[in-house]
Tab-separated table of C-alpha atoms and ligand atoms in Angstrom:
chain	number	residue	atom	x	y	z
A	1	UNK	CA	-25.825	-9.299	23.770
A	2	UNK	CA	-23.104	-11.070	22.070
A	3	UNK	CA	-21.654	-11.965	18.345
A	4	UNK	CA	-21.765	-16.145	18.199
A	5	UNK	CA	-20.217	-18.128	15.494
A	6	UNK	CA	-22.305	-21.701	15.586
A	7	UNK	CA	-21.199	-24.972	13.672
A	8	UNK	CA	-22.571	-27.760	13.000
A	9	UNK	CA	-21.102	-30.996	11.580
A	10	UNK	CA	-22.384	-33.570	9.106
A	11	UNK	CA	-24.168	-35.999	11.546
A	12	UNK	CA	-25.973	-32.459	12.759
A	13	UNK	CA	-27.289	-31.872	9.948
A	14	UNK	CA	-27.639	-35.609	8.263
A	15	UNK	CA	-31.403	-34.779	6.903
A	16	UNK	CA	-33.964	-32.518	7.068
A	17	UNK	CA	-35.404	-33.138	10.816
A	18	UNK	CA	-31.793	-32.473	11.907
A	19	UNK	CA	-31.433	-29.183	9.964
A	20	UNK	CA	-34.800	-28.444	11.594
A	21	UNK	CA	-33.364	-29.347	15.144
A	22	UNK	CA	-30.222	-27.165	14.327
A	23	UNK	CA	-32.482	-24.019	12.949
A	24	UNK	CA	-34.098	-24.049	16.704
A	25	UNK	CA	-30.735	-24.239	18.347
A	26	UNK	CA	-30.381	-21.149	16.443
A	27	UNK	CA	-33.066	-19.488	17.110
A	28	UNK	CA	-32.602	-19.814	20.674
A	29	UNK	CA	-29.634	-17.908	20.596
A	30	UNK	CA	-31.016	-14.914	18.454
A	31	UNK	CA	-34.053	-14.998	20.891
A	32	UNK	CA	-32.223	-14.839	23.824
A	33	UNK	CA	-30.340	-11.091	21.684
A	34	UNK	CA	-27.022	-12.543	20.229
A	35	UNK	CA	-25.706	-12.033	16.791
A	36	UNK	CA	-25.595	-15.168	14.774
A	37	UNK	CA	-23.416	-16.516	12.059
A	38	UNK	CA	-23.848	-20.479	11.496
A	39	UNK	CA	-21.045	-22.829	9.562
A	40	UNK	CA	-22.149	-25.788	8.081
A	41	UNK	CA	-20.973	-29.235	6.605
A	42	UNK	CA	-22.539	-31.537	3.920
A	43	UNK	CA	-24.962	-33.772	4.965
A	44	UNK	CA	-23.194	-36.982	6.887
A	45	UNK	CA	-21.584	-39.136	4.172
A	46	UNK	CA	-22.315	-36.602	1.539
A	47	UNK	CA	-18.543	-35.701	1.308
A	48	UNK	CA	-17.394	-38.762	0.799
A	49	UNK	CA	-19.915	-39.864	-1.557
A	50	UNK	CA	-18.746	-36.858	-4.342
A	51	UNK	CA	-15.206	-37.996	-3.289
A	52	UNK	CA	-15.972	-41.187	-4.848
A	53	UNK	CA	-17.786	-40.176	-8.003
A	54	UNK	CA	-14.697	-38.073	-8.520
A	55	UNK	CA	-12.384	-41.303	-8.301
A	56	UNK	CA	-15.406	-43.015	-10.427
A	57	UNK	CA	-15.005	-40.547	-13.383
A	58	UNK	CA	-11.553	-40.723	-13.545
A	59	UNK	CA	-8.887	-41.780	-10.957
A	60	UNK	CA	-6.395	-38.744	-12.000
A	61	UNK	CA	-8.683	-36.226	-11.731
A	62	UNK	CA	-8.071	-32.127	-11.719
A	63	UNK	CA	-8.029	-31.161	-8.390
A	64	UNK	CA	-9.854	-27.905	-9.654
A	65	UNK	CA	-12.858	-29.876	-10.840
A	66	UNK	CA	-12.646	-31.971	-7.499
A	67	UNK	CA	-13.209	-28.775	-5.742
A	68	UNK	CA	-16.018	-27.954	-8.054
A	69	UNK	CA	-17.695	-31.143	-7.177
A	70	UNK	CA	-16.930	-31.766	-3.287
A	71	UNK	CA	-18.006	-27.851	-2.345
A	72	UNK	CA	-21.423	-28.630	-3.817
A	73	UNK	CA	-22.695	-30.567	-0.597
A	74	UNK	CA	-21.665	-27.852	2.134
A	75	UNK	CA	-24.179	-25.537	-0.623
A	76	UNK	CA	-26.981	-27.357	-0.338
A	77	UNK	CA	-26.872	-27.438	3.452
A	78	UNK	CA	-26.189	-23.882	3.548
A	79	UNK	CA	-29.913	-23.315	1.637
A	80	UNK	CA	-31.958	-25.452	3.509
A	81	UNK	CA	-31.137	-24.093	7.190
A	82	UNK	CA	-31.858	-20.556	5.518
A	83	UNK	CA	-34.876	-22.090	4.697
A	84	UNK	CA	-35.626	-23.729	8.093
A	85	UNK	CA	-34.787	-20.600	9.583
A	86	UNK	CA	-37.102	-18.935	7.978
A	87	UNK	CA	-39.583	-20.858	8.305
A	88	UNK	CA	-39.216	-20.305	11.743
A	89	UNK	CA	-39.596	-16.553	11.409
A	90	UNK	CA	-35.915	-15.666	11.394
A	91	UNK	CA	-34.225	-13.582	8.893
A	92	UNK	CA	-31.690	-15.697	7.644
A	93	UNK	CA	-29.239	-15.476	4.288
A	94	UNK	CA	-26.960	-18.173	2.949
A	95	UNK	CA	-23.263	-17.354	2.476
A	96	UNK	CA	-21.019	-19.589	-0.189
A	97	UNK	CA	-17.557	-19.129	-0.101
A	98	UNK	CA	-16.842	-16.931	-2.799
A	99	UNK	CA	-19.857	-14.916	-2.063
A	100	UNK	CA	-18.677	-13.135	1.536
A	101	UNK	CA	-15.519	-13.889	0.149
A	102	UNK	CA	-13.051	-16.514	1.871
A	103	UNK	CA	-10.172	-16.084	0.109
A	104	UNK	CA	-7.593	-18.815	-0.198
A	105	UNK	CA	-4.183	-20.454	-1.550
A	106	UNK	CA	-4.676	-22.367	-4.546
A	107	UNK	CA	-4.062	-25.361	-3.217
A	108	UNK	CA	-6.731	-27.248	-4.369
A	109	UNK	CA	-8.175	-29.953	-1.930
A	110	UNK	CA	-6.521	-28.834	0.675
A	111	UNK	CA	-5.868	-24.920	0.520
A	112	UNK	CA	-5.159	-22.356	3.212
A	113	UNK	CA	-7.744	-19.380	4.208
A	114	UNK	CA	-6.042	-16.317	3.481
A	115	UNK	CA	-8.915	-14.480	4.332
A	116	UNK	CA	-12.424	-13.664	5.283
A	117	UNK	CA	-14.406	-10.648	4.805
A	118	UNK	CA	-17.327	-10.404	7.194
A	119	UNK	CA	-17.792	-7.127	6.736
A	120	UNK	CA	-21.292	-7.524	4.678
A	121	UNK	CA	-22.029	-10.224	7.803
A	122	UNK	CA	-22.059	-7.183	10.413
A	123	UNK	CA	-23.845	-4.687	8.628
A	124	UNK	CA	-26.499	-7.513	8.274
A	125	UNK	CA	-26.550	-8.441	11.611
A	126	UNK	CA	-27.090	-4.463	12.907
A	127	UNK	CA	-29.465	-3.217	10.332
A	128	UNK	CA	-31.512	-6.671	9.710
A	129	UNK	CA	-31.207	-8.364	12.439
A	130	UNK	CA	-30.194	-11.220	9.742
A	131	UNK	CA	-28.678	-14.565	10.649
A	132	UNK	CA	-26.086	-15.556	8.248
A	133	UNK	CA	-25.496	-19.365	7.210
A	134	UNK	CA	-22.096	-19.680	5.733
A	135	UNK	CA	-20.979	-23.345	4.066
A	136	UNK	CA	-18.147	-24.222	5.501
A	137	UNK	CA	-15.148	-26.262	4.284
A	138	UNK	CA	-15.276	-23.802	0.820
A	139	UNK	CA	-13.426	-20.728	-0.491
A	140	UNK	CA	-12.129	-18.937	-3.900
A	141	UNK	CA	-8.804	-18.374	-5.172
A	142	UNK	CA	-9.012	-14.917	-5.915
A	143	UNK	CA	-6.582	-14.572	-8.896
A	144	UNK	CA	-8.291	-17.668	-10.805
A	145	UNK	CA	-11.833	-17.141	-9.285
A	146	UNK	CA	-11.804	-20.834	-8.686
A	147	UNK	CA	-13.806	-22.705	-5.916
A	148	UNK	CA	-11.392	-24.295	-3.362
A	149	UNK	CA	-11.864	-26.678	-0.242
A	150	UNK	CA	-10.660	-26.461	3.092
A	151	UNK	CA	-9.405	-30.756	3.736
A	152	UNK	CA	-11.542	-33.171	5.043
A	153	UNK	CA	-13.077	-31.538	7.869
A	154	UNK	CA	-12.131	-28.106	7.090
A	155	UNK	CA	-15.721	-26.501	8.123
A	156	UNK	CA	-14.295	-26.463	11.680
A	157	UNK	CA	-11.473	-24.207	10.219
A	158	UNK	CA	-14.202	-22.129	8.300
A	159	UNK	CA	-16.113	-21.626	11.698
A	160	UNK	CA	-12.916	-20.514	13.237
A	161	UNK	CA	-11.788	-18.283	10.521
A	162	UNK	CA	-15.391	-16.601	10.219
A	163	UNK	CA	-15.640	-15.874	13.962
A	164	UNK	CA	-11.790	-14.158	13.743
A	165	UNK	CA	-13.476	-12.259	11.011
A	166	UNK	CA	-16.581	-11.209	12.454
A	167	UNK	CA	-14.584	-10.652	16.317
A	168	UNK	CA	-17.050	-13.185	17.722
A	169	UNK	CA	-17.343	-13.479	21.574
A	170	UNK	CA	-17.315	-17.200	21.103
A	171	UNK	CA	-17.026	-20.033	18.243
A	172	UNK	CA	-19.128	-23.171	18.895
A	173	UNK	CA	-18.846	-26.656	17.496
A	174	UNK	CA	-22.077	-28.363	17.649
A	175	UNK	CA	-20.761	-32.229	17.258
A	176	UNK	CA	-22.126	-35.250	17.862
A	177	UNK	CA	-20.228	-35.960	21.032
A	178	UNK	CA	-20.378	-33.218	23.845
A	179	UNK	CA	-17.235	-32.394	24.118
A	180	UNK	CA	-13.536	-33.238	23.536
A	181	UNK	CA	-12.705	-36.322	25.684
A	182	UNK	CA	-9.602	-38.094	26.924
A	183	UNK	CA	-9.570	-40.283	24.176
A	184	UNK	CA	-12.293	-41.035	21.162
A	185	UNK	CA	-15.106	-42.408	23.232
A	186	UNK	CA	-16.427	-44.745	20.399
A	187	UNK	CA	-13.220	-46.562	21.096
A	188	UNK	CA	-12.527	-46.571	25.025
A	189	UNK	CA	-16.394	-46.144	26.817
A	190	UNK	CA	-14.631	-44.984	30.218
A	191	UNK	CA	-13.514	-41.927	28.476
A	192	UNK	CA	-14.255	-38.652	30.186
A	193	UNK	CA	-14.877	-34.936	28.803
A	194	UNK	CA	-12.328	-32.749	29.351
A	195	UNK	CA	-14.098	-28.847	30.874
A	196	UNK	CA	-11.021	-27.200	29.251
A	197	UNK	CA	-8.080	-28.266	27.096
A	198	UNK	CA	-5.099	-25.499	26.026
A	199	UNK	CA	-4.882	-24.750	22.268
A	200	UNK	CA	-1.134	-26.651	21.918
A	201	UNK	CA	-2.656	-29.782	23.783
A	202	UNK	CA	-5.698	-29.939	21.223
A	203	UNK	CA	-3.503	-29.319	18.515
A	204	UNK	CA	-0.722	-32.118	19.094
A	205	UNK	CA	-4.444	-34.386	19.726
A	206	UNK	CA	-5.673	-33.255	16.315
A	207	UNK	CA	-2.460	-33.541	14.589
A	208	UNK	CA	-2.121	-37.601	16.453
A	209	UNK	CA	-5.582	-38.690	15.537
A	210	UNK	CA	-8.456	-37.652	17.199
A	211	UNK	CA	-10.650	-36.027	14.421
A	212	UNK	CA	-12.964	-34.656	16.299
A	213	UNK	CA	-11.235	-31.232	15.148
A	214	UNK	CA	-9.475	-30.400	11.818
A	215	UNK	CA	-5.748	-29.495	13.011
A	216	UNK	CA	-5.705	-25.980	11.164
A	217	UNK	CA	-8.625	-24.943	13.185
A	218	UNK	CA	-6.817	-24.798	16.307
A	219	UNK	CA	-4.225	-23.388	14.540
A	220	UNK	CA	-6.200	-20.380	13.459
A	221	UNK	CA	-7.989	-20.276	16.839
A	222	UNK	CA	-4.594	-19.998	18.829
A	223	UNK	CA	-3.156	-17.418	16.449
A	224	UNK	CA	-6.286	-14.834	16.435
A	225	UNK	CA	-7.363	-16.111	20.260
A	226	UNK	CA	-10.994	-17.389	19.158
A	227	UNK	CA	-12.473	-18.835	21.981
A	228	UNK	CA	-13.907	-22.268	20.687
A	229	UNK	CA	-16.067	-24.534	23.037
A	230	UNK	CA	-17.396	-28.060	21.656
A	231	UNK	CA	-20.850	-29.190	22.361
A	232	UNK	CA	-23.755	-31.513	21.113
A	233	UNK	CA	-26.253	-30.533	18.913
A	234	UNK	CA	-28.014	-33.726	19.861
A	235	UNK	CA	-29.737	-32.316	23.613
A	236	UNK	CA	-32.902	-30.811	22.758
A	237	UNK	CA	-32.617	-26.857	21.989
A	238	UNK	CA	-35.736	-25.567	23.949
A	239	UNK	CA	-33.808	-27.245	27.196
A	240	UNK	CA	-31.038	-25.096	27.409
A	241	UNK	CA	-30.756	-21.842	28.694
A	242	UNK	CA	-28.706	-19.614	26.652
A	243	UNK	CA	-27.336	-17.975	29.707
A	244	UNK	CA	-25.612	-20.519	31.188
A	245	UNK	CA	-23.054	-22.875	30.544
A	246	UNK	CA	-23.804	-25.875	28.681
A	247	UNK	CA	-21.542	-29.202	29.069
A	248	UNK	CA	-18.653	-29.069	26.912
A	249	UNK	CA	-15.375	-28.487	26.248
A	250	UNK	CA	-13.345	-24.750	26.036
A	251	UNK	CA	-10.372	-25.314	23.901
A	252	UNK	CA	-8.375	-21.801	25.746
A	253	UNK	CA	-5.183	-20.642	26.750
A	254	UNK	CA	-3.064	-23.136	29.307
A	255	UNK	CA	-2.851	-20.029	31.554
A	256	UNK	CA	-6.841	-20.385	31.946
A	257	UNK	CA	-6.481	-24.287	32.959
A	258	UNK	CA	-6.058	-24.206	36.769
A	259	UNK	CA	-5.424	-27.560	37.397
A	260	UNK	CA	-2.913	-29.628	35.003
A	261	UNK	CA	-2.686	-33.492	34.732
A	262	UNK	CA	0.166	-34.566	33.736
A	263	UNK	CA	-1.710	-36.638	31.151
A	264	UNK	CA	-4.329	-34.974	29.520
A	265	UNK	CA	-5.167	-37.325	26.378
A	266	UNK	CA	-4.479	-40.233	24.272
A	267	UNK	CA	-4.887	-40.091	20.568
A	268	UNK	CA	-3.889	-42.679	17.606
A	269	UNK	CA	-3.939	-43.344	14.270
A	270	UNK	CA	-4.029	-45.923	11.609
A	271	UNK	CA	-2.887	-43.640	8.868
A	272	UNK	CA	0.479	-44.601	8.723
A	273	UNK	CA	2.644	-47.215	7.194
A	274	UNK	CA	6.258	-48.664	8.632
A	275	UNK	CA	9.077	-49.222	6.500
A	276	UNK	CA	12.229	-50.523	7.415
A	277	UNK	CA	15.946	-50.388	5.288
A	278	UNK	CA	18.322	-53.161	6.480
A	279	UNK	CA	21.893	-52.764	6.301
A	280	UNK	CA	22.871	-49.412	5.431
A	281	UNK	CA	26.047	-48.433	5.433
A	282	UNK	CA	27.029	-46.519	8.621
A	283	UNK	CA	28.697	-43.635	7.409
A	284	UNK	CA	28.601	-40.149	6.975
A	285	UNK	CA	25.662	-38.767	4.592
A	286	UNK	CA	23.339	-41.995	4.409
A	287	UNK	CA	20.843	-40.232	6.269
A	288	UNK	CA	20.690	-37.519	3.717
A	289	UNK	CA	20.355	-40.119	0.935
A	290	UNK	CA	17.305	-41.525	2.204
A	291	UNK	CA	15.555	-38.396	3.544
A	292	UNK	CA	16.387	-36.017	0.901
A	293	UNK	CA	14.963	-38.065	-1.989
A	294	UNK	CA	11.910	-38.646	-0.196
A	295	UNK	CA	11.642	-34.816	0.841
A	296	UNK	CA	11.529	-34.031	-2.796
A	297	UNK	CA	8.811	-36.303	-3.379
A	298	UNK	CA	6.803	-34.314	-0.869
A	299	UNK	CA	6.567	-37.317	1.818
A	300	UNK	CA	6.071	-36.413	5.074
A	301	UNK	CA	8.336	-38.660	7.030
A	302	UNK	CA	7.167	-38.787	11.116
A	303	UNK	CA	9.129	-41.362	13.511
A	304	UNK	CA	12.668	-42.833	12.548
A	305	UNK	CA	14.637	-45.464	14.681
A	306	UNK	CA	18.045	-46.300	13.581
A	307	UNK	CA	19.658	-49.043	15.377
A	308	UNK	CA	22.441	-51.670	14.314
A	309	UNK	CA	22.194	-54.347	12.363
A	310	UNK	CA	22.212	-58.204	13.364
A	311	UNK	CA	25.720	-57.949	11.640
A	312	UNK	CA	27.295	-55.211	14.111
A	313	UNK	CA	28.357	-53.825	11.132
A	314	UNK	CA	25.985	-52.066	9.421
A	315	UNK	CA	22.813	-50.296	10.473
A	316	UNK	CA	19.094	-50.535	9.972
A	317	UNK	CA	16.880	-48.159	9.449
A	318	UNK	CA	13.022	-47.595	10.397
A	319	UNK	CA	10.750	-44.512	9.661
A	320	UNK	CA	6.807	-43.889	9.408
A	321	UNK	CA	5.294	-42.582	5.948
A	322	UNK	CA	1.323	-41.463	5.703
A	323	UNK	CA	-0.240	-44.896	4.979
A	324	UNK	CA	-1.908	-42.631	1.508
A	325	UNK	CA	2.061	-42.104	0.240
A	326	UNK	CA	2.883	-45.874	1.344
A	327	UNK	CA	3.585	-46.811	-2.047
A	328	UNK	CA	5.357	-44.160	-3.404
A	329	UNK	CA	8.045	-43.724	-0.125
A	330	UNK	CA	8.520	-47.578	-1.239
A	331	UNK	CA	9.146	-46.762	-5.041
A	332	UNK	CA	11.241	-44.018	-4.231
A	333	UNK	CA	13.287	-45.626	-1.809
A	334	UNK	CA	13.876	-48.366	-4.324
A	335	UNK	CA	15.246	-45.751	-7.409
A	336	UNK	CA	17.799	-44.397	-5.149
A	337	UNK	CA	18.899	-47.376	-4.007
A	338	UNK	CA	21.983	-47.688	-5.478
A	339	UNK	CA	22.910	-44.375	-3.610
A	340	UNK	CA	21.732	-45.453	-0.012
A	341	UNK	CA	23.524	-49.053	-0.615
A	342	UNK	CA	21.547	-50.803	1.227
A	343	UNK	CA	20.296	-54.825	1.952
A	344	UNK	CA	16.707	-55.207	2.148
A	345	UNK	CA	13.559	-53.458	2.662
A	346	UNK	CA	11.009	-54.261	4.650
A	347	UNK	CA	7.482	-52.508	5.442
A	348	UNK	CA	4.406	-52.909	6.979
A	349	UNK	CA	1.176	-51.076	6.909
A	350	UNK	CA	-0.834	-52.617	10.038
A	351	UNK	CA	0.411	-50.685	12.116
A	352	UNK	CA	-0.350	-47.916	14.543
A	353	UNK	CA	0.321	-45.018	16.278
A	354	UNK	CA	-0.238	-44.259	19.844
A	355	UNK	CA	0.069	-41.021	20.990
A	356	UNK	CA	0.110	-39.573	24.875
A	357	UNK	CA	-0.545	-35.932	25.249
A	358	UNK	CA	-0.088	-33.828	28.316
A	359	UNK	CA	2.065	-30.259	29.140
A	360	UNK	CA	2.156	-31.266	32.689
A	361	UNK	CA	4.785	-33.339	30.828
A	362	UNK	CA	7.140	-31.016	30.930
A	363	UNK	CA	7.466	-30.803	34.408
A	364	UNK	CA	7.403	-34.665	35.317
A	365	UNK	CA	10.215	-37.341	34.422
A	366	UNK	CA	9.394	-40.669	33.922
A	367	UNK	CA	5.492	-40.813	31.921
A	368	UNK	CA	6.808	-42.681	29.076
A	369	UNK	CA	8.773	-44.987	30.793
A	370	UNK	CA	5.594	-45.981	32.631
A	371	UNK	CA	4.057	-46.280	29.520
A	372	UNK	CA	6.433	-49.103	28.126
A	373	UNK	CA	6.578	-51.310	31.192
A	374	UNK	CA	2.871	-51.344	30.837
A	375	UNK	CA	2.415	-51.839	27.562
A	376	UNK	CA	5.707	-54.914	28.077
A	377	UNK	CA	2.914	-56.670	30.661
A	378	UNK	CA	0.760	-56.906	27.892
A	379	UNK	CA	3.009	-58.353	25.410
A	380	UNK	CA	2.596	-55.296	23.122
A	381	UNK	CA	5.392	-54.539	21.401
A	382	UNK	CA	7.167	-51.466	20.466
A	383	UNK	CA	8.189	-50.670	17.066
A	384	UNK	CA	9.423	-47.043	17.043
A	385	UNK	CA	9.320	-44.105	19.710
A	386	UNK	CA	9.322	-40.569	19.157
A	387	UNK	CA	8.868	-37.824	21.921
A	388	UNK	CA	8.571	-34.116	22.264
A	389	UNK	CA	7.867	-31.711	25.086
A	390	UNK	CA	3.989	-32.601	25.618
A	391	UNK	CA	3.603	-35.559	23.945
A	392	UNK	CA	5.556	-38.995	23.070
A	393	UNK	CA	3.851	-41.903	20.316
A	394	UNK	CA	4.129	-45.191	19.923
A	395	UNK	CA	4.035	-47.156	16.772
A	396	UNK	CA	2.876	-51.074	17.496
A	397	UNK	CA	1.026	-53.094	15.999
A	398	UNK	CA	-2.451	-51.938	14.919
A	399	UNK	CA	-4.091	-55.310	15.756
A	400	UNK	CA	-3.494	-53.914	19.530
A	401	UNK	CA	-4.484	-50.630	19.128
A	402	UNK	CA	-7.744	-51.080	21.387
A	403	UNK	CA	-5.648	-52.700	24.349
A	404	UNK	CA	-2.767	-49.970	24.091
A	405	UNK	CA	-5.381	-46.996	24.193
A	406	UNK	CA	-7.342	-48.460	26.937
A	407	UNK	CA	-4.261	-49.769	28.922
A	408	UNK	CA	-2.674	-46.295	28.890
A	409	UNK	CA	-5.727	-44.678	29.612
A	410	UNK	CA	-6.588	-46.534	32.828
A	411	UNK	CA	-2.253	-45.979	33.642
A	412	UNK	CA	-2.978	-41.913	33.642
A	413	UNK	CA	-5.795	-42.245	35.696
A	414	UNK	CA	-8.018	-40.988	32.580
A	415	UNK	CA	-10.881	-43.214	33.388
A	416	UNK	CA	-14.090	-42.001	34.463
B	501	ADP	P1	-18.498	-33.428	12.752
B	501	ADP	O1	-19.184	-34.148	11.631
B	501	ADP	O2	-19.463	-32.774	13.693
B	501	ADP	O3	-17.428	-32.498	12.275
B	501	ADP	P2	-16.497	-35.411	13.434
B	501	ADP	O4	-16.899	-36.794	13.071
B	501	ADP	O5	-15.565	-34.698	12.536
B	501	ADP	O6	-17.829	-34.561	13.651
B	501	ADP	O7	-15.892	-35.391	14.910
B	501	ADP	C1	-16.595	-35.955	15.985
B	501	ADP	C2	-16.054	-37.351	16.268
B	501	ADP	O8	-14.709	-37.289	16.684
B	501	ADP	C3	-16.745	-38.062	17.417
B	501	ADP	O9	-17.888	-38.760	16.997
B	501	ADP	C4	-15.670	-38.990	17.971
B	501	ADP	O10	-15.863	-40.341	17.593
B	501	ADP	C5	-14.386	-38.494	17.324
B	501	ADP	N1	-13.296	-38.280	18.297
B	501	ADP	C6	-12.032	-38.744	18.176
B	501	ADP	N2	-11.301	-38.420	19.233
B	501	ADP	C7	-12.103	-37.723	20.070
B	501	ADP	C8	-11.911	-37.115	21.338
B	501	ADP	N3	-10.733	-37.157	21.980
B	501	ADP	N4	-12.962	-36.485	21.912
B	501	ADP	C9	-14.154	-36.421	21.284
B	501	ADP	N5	-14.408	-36.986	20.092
B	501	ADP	C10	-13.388	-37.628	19.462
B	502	LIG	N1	-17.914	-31.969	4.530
B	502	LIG	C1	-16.469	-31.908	4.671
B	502	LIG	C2	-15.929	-33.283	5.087
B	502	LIG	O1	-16.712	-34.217	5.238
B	502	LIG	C3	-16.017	-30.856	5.625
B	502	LIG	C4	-16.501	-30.997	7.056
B	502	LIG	O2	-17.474	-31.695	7.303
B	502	LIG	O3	-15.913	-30.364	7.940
B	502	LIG	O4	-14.753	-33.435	5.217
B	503	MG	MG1	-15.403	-32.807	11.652
């Protein structure tokens, strides 16, 4: 017998034959003896729907009442697979937030789990034999007793945090692809599913792009050594035996991962936005004038590329912003202008970055230089560069963001 943590996503639970589909995944494990807490989203395109009665209401909303609204969908899901469940004979419970509690920052939209009692959970599970159904993505700032949420796509984080809570043998994220591939296979077909990835490679993949887990999951999972394996909820429950293995992906330790490509993935994004500062003054402090300003205006600033002007005299310089602070990195370059001294701006927001991810990276000169031949024989050109131990991105243009992904992919030997 073991303790499972189960999670299912949006599309996985999308309407009520779904729910129904997930409540006899579930039931399958407490037949076959385990211990069962389940994590659910909203309803596919629920989330974004109260997103955008929020904006309706009132662009500048409070983020407190944003919470209010947005936690309601991961609720409702939360009741009905109690209700499948039981429907199906299984003792089941629903779990919001501030009920087991799941404490949290106060960072509204986008706060931090603190922490997770499951206590309640594991009395429930030895004296009842009850299956609890937790909504995910939700928590309460215990000071103000206010509702919180997790970031867009935080139930994976939930999952993880319950199953650290509850010292689950084993967190699974039911999804609607099965498994974490090379790249996002609704982009590149040929993309194959990775058996295992380690937690740092998943991580830098989340953090680069590929959604298919919220980055603070991993985070959580690496810290308290969850072991988190994603799967489909889509294969038909009665068809799989709960004793074996199922296909999937383990996201473990590296030390677990026997044999290492040197490339393991390729993620990008179209969240970002480009912009440029032409002639700067090349002196002493200029970088400071730039980056300090927009530091205080809490903008996360990712690649830079200085190189010198067209004049030889002065120097230009080029830097990513999230595409959501665009217009405000722009503003607040502008105001400080007279400090920088600078000629011209320029910016861009089709753009996109490519990102190749891989620890057998640190062992092996030469991937990225592969990368840019390749990408030169294409005529795709190369805006910025930035590179770390496991991983180096891109930024091009985002009109070829298909051809760069599937170029690199086949140049790894990532295809299927
Ligand atoms: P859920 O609603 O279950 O949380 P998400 O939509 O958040 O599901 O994540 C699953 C999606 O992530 C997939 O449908 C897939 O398109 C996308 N994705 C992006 N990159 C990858 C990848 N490398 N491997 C698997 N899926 C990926
Ligand atoms: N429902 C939330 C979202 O759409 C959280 C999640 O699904 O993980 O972002
Ligand atoms: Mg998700």
């Amino acid at each position: 017998m073991g303790r499972l943590v189960m999670k299912f996503g949006g599309t996985s639970v999308a309407d009520i034959e779904r729910i129904r589909n997930v409540a006899r995944h579930v039931k399958r494990e407490v037949d076959a003896g385990h211990e069962v807490a389940v994590v659910v989203s909203a309803m596919a395109g629920t989330t974004n729907r109260l997103v955008e009665w929020c904006r309706e209401a009132s662009p500048m909303h409070d983020a407190r009442e944003y919470d209010a609204v947005v936690a309601s969908g991961e609720q409702v899901t939360a009741g009905l697979l109690a209700i499948a469940l039981q429907a199906l004979g299984i003792n089941a419970r629903s779990w919001q937030g501030w009920q087991l509690p799941i404490k949290t920052s106060d960072v509204h939209g986008s706060a931090r789990i603190l922490d997770v009692n499951g206590e309640e959970l594991v009395r429930r599970f030895r004296e009842r034999k009850e299956v609890a159904v937790v909504a995910g993505f939700q928590g309460i700032h215990a000071e103000t007793g206010r509702i919180t949420t997790l970031g867009r796509g935080g139930s994976d984080t939930s999952a993880v945090a319950v199953a650290a809570a509850i010292q689950a043998d084993r967190c699974d994220i039911y999804t609607d692809v099965d498994g974490v591939y090379t790249t996002d296979p609704r982009v590149v077909p040929r993309a194959r599913r990775l058996d295992k990835i380690s937690f740092e490679e998943m991580l830098e993949m989340a953090s680069l792009g590929a959604k298919v887990m919220q980055v603070r999951s991993i985070e959580l999972g690496m810290v308290h050594q969850v072991r988190m394996f994603v799967r489909s909820s889509f294969d038909k429950p009665e068809d799989i035996d709960p004793h074996s293995t199922p296909p999937g992906t383990l996201i473990c330790d590296e030390a677990e991962i026997m044999e290492q490509q040197v490339v393991t993935g390729i993620a990008f994004s179209k969240d970002e936005a480009q912009i440029s500062i032409r002639h700067v003054q090349d002196k002493p402090g200029v970088a400071a004038s730039i980056f300090g300003p927009l530091a205080e205006a809490n903008i996360n600033v990712d690649m830079i590329v200085q190189v010198v002007s067209a004049d030889g005299a002065t120097t230009d310089l080029t830097f990513t912003v999230p595409a959501a602070d665009y217009d405000r990195a722009k503003e607040t370059i502008a105001k400080a202008r007279e400090r920088i001294g600078y000629g011209g701006l320029d910016s861009a927001t089709d753009v996109a970055k490519i990102s190749v991810i891989g620890i057998g990276m640190r062992s092996h000169a030469g991937v990225a230089a592969s990368a840019f031949k390749a990408l030169a024989e294409r005529g795709i050109n190369i805006r910025a560069i930035t590179t770390s131990e496991i991983k180096f991105s891109l930024l091009i243009d985002a009109a070829f963001t298909e051809l760069a992904v599937r170029t690199l992919h086949s140049l790894y030997g990532l295809d299927k």
